[in-house]
PDB file of N, CA and C in Angstrom:
ATOM      1  N   MET A   1    -217.208  87.148 -78.104  1.00  0.00           N
ATOM      2  CA  MET A   1    -216.861  85.994 -76.958  1.00  0.00           C
ATOM      3  C   MET A   1    -215.825  87.419 -75.953  1.00  0.00           C
ATOM      4  N   ALA A   2    -215.774  88.109 -74.867  1.00  0.00           N
ATOM      5  CA  ALA A   2    -214.326  88.202 -74.401  1.00  0.00           C
ATOM      6  C   ALA A   2    -214.241  87.830 -73.261  1.00  0.00           C
ATOM      7  N   PHE A   3    -213.195  87.740 -72.371  1.00  0.00           N
ATOM      8  CA  PHE A   3    -212.673  87.149 -71.483  1.00  0.00           C
ATOM      9  C   PHE A   3    -211.920  88.000 -70.953  1.00  0.00           C
ATOM     10  N   VAL A   4    -212.115  87.434 -69.512  1.00  0.00           N
ATOM     11  CA  VAL A   4    -211.361  88.287 -68.328  1.00  0.00           C
ATOM     12  C   VAL A   4    -210.747  87.485 -68.287  1.00  0.00           C
ATOM     13  N   SER A   5    -209.005  87.133 -67.204  1.00  0.00           N
ATOM     14  CA  SER A   5    -208.531  86.314 -66.297  1.00  0.00           C
ATOM     15  C   SER A   5    -207.941  87.306 -64.812  1.00  0.00           C
ATOM     16  N   LEU A   6    -208.703  87.231 -64.117  1.00  0.00           N
ATOM     17  CA  LEU A   6    -208.314  88.181 -63.011  1.00  0.00           C
ATOM     18  C   LEU A   6    -206.923  88.111 -61.834  1.00  0.00           C
ATOM     19  N   LYS A   7    -206.984  88.640 -61.709  1.00  0.00           N
ATOM     20  CA  LYS A   7    -205.495  88.593 -60.829  1.00  0.00           C
ATOM     21  C   LYS A   7    -205.870  87.829 -59.200  1.00  0.00           C
ATOM     22  N   ASP A   8    -206.823  88.644 -59.148  1.00  0.00           N
ATOM     23  CA  ASP A   8    -207.304  87.739 -57.559  1.00  0.00           C
ATOM     24  C   ASP A   8    -209.145  87.592 -58.088  1.00  0.00           C
ATOM     25  N   LYS A   9    -208.953  86.608 -56.995  1.00  0.00           N
ATOM     26  CA  LYS A   9    -210.650  85.384 -57.387  1.00  0.00           C
ATOM     27  C   LYS A   9    -211.924  87.130 -56.502  1.00  0.00           C
ATOM     28  N   VAL A  10    -213.023  86.224 -57.024  1.00  0.00           N
ATOM     29  CA  VAL A  10    -214.108  87.475 -57.260  1.00  0.00           C
ATOM     30  C   VAL A  10    -215.130  86.596 -56.489  1.00  0.00           C
ATOM     31  N   ILE A  11    -215.941  87.357 -55.291  1.00  0.00           N
ATOM     32  CA  ILE A  11    -216.648  86.309 -55.077  1.00  0.00           C
ATOM     33  C   ILE A  11    -218.283  86.352 -55.346  1.00  0.00           C
ATOM     34  N   TRP A  12    -218.661  85.727 -55.557  1.00  0.00           N
ATOM     35  CA  TRP A  12    -219.635  85.685 -56.423  1.00  0.00           C
ATOM     36  C   TRP A  12    -220.579  85.067 -55.186  1.00  0.00           C
ATOM     37  N   HIS A  13    -221.599  84.663 -55.441  1.00  0.00           N
ATOM     38  CA  HIS A  13    -222.742  84.723 -54.961  1.00  0.00           C
ATOM     39  C   HIS A  13    -222.466  83.723 -53.173  1.00  0.00           C
ATOM     40  N   CYS A  14    -221.638  84.648 -52.750  1.00  0.00           N
ATOM     41  CA  CYS A  14    -221.777  84.173 -51.599  1.00  0.00           C
ATOM     42  C   CYS A  14    -220.509  83.707 -50.920  1.00  0.00           C
ATOM     43  N   ASP A  15    -220.682  82.315 -50.682  1.00  0.00           N
ATOM     44  CA  ASP A  15    -218.939  82.215 -51.001  1.00  0.00           C
ATOM     45  C   ASP A  15    -218.252  81.351 -51.792  1.00  0.00           C
ATOM     46  N   ASP A  16    -218.896  81.209 -52.849  1.00  0.00           N
ATOM     47  CA  ASP A  16    -217.924  81.116 -54.491  1.00  0.00           C
ATOM     48  C   ASP A  16    -217.489  82.379 -55.104  1.00  0.00           C
ATOM     49  N   SER A  17    -216.188  81.903 -55.457  1.00  0.00           N
ATOM     50  CA  SER A  17    -215.103  82.749 -55.789  1.00  0.00           C
ATOM     51  C   SER A  17    -214.939  82.152 -57.824  1.00  0.00           C
ATOM     52  N   VAL A  18    -214.065  83.370 -58.347  1.00  0.00           N
ATOM     53  CA  VAL A  18    -214.559  84.012 -60.195  1.00  0.00           C
ATOM     54  C   VAL A  18    -212.721  83.919 -60.154  1.00  0.00           C
ATOM     55  N   LYS A  19    -212.503  83.271 -61.549  1.00  0.00           N
ATOM     56  CA  LYS A  19    -211.310  84.138 -61.517  1.00  0.00           C
ATOM     57  C   LYS A  19    -211.646  84.246 -63.476  1.00  0.00           C
ATOM     58  N   LEU A  20    -212.297  83.381 -64.096  1.00  0.00           N
ATOM     59  CA  LEU A  20    -212.379  82.983 -65.134  1.00  0.00           C
ATOM     60  C   LEU A  20    -213.747  84.469 -65.250  1.00  0.00           C
ATOM     61  N   VAL A  21    -214.098  85.015 -66.446  1.00  0.00           N
ATOM     62  CA  VAL A  21    -215.548  86.623 -66.430  1.00  0.00           C
ATOM     63  C   VAL A  21    -215.414  86.215 -68.066  1.00  0.00           C
ATOM     64  N   PHE A  22    -216.609  85.383 -68.631  1.00  0.00           N
ATOM     65  CA  PHE A  22    -216.407  85.461 -69.753  1.00  0.00           C
ATOM     66  C   PHE A  22    -218.561  86.448 -70.240  1.00  0.00           C
ATOM     67  N   MET A  23    -217.888  87.132 -71.480  1.00  0.00           N
ATOM     68  CA  MET A  23    -219.152  88.148 -72.101  1.00  0.00           C
ATOM     69  C   MET A  23    -219.043  87.583 -73.584  1.00  0.00           C
ATOM     70  N   ILE A  24    -220.333  86.468 -73.210  1.00  0.00           N
ATOM     71  CA  ILE A  24    -220.797  86.365 -75.076  1.00  0.00           C
ATOM     72  C   ILE A  24    -221.686  87.390 -75.550  1.00  0.00           C
ATOM     73  N   ALA A  25    -221.336  87.896 -76.792  1.00  0.00           N
ATOM     74  CA  ALA A  25    -223.196  89.042 -77.970  1.00  0.00           C
ATOM     75  C   ALA A  25    -222.571  87.908 -78.201  1.00  0.00           C
ATOM     76  N   VAL A  26    -223.796  87.538 -79.290  1.00  0.00           N
ATOM     77  CA  VAL A  26    -224.315  87.281 -80.185  1.00  0.00           C
ATOM     78  C   VAL A  26    -224.661  88.286 -81.331  1.00  0.00           C
ATOM     79  N   PRO A  27    -224.368  88.570 -82.890  1.00  0.00           N
ATOM     80  CA  PRO A  27    -225.940  89.393 -84.108  1.00  0.00           C
ATOM     81  C   PRO A  27    -226.814  89.042 -83.904  1.00  0.00           C
ATOM     82  N   ALA A  28    -228.047  89.822 -84.046  1.00  0.00           N
ATOM     83  CA  ALA A  28    -228.868  89.730 -84.608  1.00  0.00           C
ATOM     84  C   ALA A  28    -228.807  88.654 -84.785  1.00  0.00           C
ATOM     85  N   GLU A  29    -228.730  88.234 -86.394  1.00  0.00           N
ATOM     86  CA  GLU A  29    -229.394  87.164 -87.273  1.00  0.00           C
ATOM     87  C   GLU A  29    -228.980  86.327 -86.858  1.00  0.00           C
ATOM     88  N   TYR A  30    -228.132  85.435 -86.386  1.00  0.00           N
ATOM     89  CA  TYR A  30    -228.233  84.627 -85.011  1.00  0.00           C
ATOM     90  C   TYR A  30    -229.448  84.402 -83.343  1.00  0.00           C
ATOM     91  N   GLU A  31    -230.731  85.073 -84.445  1.00  0.00           N
ATOM     92  CA  GLU A  31    -231.508  85.199 -83.018  1.00  0.00           C
ATOM     93  C   GLU A  31    -232.184  83.293 -82.883  1.00  0.00           C
ATOM     94  N   GLY A  32    -232.891  83.716 -81.527  1.00  0.00           N
ATOM     95  CA  GLY A  32    -232.843  81.752 -81.246  1.00  0.00           C
ATOM     96  C   GLY A  32    -232.704  82.177 -80.458  1.00  0.00           C
ATOM     97  N   ASN A  33    -231.975  80.579 -80.538  1.00  0.00           N
ATOM     98  CA  ASN A  33    -230.864  80.085 -78.914  1.00  0.00           C
ATOM     99  C   ASN A  33    -229.213  79.290 -79.374  1.00  0.00           C
ATOM    100  N   PHE A  34    -228.508  80.328 -80.667  1.00  0.00           N
ATOM    101  CA  PHE A  34    -228.043  79.563 -80.541  1.00  0.00           C
ATOM    102  C   PHE A  34    -226.383  80.391 -79.452  1.00  0.00           C
ATOM    103  N   HIS A  35    -226.778  81.761 -78.610  1.00  0.00           N
ATOM    104  CA  HIS A  35    -225.960  81.661 -77.449  1.00  0.00           C
ATOM    105  C   HIS A  35    -226.443  80.879 -76.324  1.00  0.00           C
ATOM    106  N   LEU A  36    -227.110  80.244 -76.488  1.00  0.00           N
ATOM    107  CA  LEU A  36    -227.472  79.019 -75.453  1.00  0.00           C
ATOM    108  C   LEU A  36    -226.021  77.619 -76.225  1.00  0.00           C
ATOM    109  N   LYS A  37    -226.114  77.006 -77.897  1.00  0.00           N
ATOM    110  CA  LYS A  37    -225.262  76.638 -77.597  1.00  0.00           C
ATOM    111  C   LYS A  37    -224.143  77.454 -77.603  1.00  0.00           C
ATOM    112  N   VAL A  38    -223.244  78.374 -78.003  1.00  0.00           N
ATOM    113  CA  VAL A  38    -221.913  79.183 -77.121  1.00  0.00           C
ATOM    114  C   VAL A  38    -221.720  78.262 -75.846  1.00  0.00           C
ATOM    115  N   LEU A  39    -222.406  78.987 -75.149  1.00  0.00           N
ATOM    116  CA  LEU A  39    -222.547  78.729 -73.306  1.00  0.00           C
ATOM    117  C   LEU A  39    -222.721  77.381 -73.627  1.00  0.00           C
ATOM    118  N   ALA A  40    -223.308  76.283 -74.140  1.00  0.00           N
ATOM    119  CA  ALA A  40    -223.576  74.606 -73.498  1.00  0.00           C
ATOM    120  C   ALA A  40    -221.216  74.225 -74.074  1.00  0.00           C
ATOM    121  N   GLU A  41    -221.011  74.941 -74.912  1.00  0.00           N
ATOM    122  CA  GLU A  41    -219.883  74.459 -75.878  1.00  0.00           C
ATOM    123  C   GLU A  41    -218.873  74.897 -73.849  1.00  0.00           C
ATOM    124  N   LEU A  42    -218.922  76.316 -74.373  1.00  0.00           N
ATOM    125  CA  LEU A  42    -217.958  77.052 -73.161  1.00  0.00           C
ATOM    126  C   LEU A  42    -218.156  75.900 -72.597  1.00  0.00           C
ATOM    127  N   SER A  43    -219.283  75.754 -71.519  1.00  0.00           N
ATOM    128  CA  SER A  43    -219.264  75.266 -70.438  1.00  0.00           C
ATOM    129  C   SER A  43    -218.919  73.663 -70.642  1.00  0.00           C
ATOM    130  N   LYS A  44    -218.639  72.430 -71.733  1.00  0.00           N
ATOM    131  CA  LYS A  44    -218.196  72.016 -71.454  1.00  0.00           C
ATOM    132  C   LYS A  44    -216.727  71.847 -72.159  1.00  0.00           C
ATOM    133  N   ASN A  45    -215.959  72.949 -72.684  1.00  0.00           N
ATOM    134  CA  ASN A  45    -214.284  73.228 -72.684  1.00  0.00           C
ATOM    135  C   ASN A  45    -214.907  73.007 -70.758  1.00  0.00           C
ATOM    136  N   LEU A  46    -214.682  74.350 -70.266  1.00  0.00           N
ATOM    137  CA  LEU A  46    -214.156  74.628 -69.366  1.00  0.00           C
ATOM    138  C   LEU A  46    -214.168  73.064 -67.368  1.00  0.00           C
ATOM    139  N   MET A  47    -215.602  72.381 -68.264  1.00  0.00           N
ATOM    140  CA  MET A  47    -215.676  71.499 -67.408  1.00  0.00           C
ATOM    141  C   MET A  47    -213.974  70.384 -67.122  1.00  0.00           C
ATOM    142  N   HIS A  48    -213.034  71.130 -67.788  1.00  0.00           N
ATOM    143  CA  HIS A  48    -211.815  69.893 -68.180  1.00  0.00           C
ATOM    144  C   HIS A  48    -210.820  71.096 -67.577  1.00  0.00           C
ATOM    145  N   ASP A  49    -209.756  71.068 -66.644  1.00  0.00           N
ATOM    146  CA  ASP A  49    -209.007  71.105 -65.885  1.00  0.00           C
ATOM    147  C   ASP A  49    -207.580  71.783 -66.359  1.00  0.00           C
ATOM    148  N   GLU A  50    -207.709  71.286 -67.282  1.00  0.00           N
ATOM    149  CA  GLU A  50    -206.380  71.862 -68.844  1.00  0.00           C
ATOM    150  C   GLU A  50    -206.385  72.256 -68.996  1.00  0.00           C
ATOM    151  N   PHE A  51    -207.802  72.248 -69.896  1.00  0.00           N
ATOM    152  CA  PHE A  51    -208.648  73.962 -70.144  1.00  0.00           C
ATOM    153  C   PHE A  51    -208.517  74.682 -69.561  1.00  0.00           C
ATOM    154  N   ARG A  52    -209.103  74.908 -68.251  1.00  0.00           N
ATOM    155  CA  ARG A  52    -208.831  76.261 -67.256  1.00  0.00           C
ATOM    156  C   ARG A  52    -207.799  77.116 -67.182  1.00  0.00           C
ATOM    157  N   GLU A  53    -206.863  75.443 -66.201  1.00  0.00           N
ATOM    158  CA  GLU A  53    -205.695  76.374 -66.223  1.00  0.00           C
ATOM    159  C   GLU A  53    -204.430  77.186 -67.462  1.00  0.00           C
ATOM    160  N   LYS A  54    -205.364  77.128 -68.727  1.00  0.00           N
ATOM    161  CA  LYS A  54    -204.682  77.352 -70.511  1.00  0.00           C
ATOM    162  C   LYS A  54    -205.221  78.922 -69.724  1.00  0.00           C
ATOM    163  N   LEU A  55    -206.776  78.881 -70.113  1.00  0.00           N
ATOM    164  CA  LEU A  55    -206.930  80.070 -70.696  1.00  0.00           C
ATOM    165  C   LEU A  55    -206.397  80.984 -68.297  1.00  0.00           C
ATOM    166  N   LEU A  56    -206.335  80.751 -67.379  1.00  0.00           N
ATOM    167  CA  LEU A  56    -205.170  81.112 -66.227  1.00  0.00           C
ATOM    168  C   LEU A  56    -204.628  81.204 -66.916  1.00  0.00           C
ATOM    169  N   CYS A  57    -202.529  80.735 -67.541  1.00  0.00           N
ATOM    170  CA  CYS A  57    -201.805  80.552 -67.625  1.00  0.00           C
ATOM    171  C   CYS A  57    -200.804  81.282 -68.408  1.00  0.00           C
ATOM    172  N   SER A  58    -201.938  81.692 -70.019  1.00  0.00           N
ATOM    173  CA  SER A  58    -202.066  81.793 -70.795  1.00  0.00           C
ATOM    174  C   SER A  58    -201.208  83.714 -70.099  1.00  0.00           C
ATOM    175  N   SER A  59    -200.829  84.064 -71.243  1.00  0.00           N
ATOM    176  CA  SER A  59    -200.533  85.866 -71.914  1.00  0.00           C
ATOM    177  C   SER A  59    -200.656  86.089 -73.416  1.00  0.00           C
ATOM    178  N   ASP A  60    -200.675  84.573 -74.205  1.00  0.00           N
ATOM    179  CA  ASP A  60    -200.446  85.021 -75.457  1.00  0.00           C
ATOM    180  C   ASP A  60    -201.729  85.206 -75.986  1.00  0.00           C
ATOM    181  N   LYS A  61    -202.195  86.397 -75.982  1.00  0.00           N
ATOM    182  CA  LYS A  61    -203.494  86.375 -76.320  1.00  0.00           C
ATOM    183  C   LYS A  61    -203.957  85.371 -77.979  1.00  0.00           C
ATOM    184  N   SER A  62    -202.530  85.110 -79.123  1.00  0.00           N
ATOM    185  CA  SER A  62    -203.797  84.450 -80.167  1.00  0.00           C
ATOM    186  C   SER A  62    -203.887  82.900 -79.759  1.00  0.00           C
ATOM    187  N   GLU A  63    -202.947  82.237 -78.542  1.00  0.00           N
ATOM    188  CA  GLU A  63    -203.347  80.964 -78.024  1.00  0.00           C
ATOM    189  C   GLU A  63    -205.123  81.111 -77.162  1.00  0.00           C
ATOM    190  N   ILE A  64    -205.247  82.208 -75.918  1.00  0.00           N
ATOM    191  CA  ILE A  64    -206.743  82.265 -76.472  1.00  0.00           C
ATOM    192  C   ILE A  64    -207.696  82.273 -77.035  1.00  0.00           C
ATOM    193  N   GLU A  65    -207.736  83.096 -77.737  1.00  0.00           N
ATOM    194  CA  GLU A  65    -208.191  83.562 -78.720  1.00  0.00           C
ATOM    195  C   GLU A  65    -208.476  81.746 -79.733  1.00  0.00           C
ATOM    196  N   ASN A  66    -207.173  81.411 -80.164  1.00  0.00           N
ATOM    197  CA  ASN A  66    -207.085  79.491 -80.178  1.00  0.00           C
ATOM    198  C   ASN A  66    -208.118  79.187 -79.538  1.00  0.00           C
ATOM    199  N   MET A  67    -208.146  78.790 -77.954  1.00  0.00           N
ATOM    200  CA  MET A  67    -209.043  77.985 -76.841  1.00  0.00           C
ATOM    201  C   MET A  67    -210.618  78.494 -77.368  1.00  0.00           C
ATOM    202  N   LEU A  68    -210.942  79.941 -77.687  1.00  0.00           N
ATOM    203  CA  LEU A  68    -212.306  79.879 -77.474  1.00  0.00           C
ATOM    204  C   LEU A  68    -212.960  79.794 -78.589  1.00  0.00           C
ATOM    205  N   SER A  69    -211.838  80.007 -79.843  1.00  0.00           N
ATOM    206  CA  SER A  69    -212.811  80.041 -81.662  1.00  0.00           C
ATOM    207  C   SER A  69    -213.220  77.934 -81.258  1.00  0.00           C
ATOM    208  N   PHE A  70    -213.557  78.140 -80.999  1.00  0.00           N
ATOM    209  CA  PHE A  70    -215.398  76.746 -81.134  1.00  0.00           C
ATOM    210  C   PHE A  70    -216.401  76.792 -82.360  1.00  0.00           C
ATOM    211  N   SER A  71    -216.549  75.888 -82.972  1.00  0.00           N
ATOM    212  CA  SER A  71    -217.239  75.533 -84.001  1.00  0.00           C
ATOM    213  C   SER A  71    -218.455  75.414 -83.391  1.00  0.00           C
ATOM    214  N   ILE A  72    -219.263  75.963 -83.358  1.00  0.00           N
ATOM    215  CA  ILE A  72    -221.460  75.936 -83.155  1.00  0.00           C
ATOM    216  C   ILE A  72    -222.187  75.841 -84.821  1.00  0.00           C
ATOM    217  N   VAL A  73    -222.497  74.746 -84.567  1.00  0.00           N
ATOM    218  CA  VAL A  73    -223.349  74.379 -85.203  1.00  0.00           C
ATOM    219  C   VAL A  73    -225.261  74.462 -85.434  1.00  0.00           C
TER     220      VAL A  73
END
């Protein structure tokens, strides 16, 4: 997974704006719906204000990696 925290918001679909951008890449051996499980877990975390704020404010690569390293079963 790749993550970017933008300095300035970017307009996305009409009036919506974003500051957090994610890319999910799944190896071929995880074919099927694995990407949906990753997206679901990420979405659950992003619903929490504290999680989003930590991502926006952190400049510590290790902290960000830990925040985005969740277990998918």
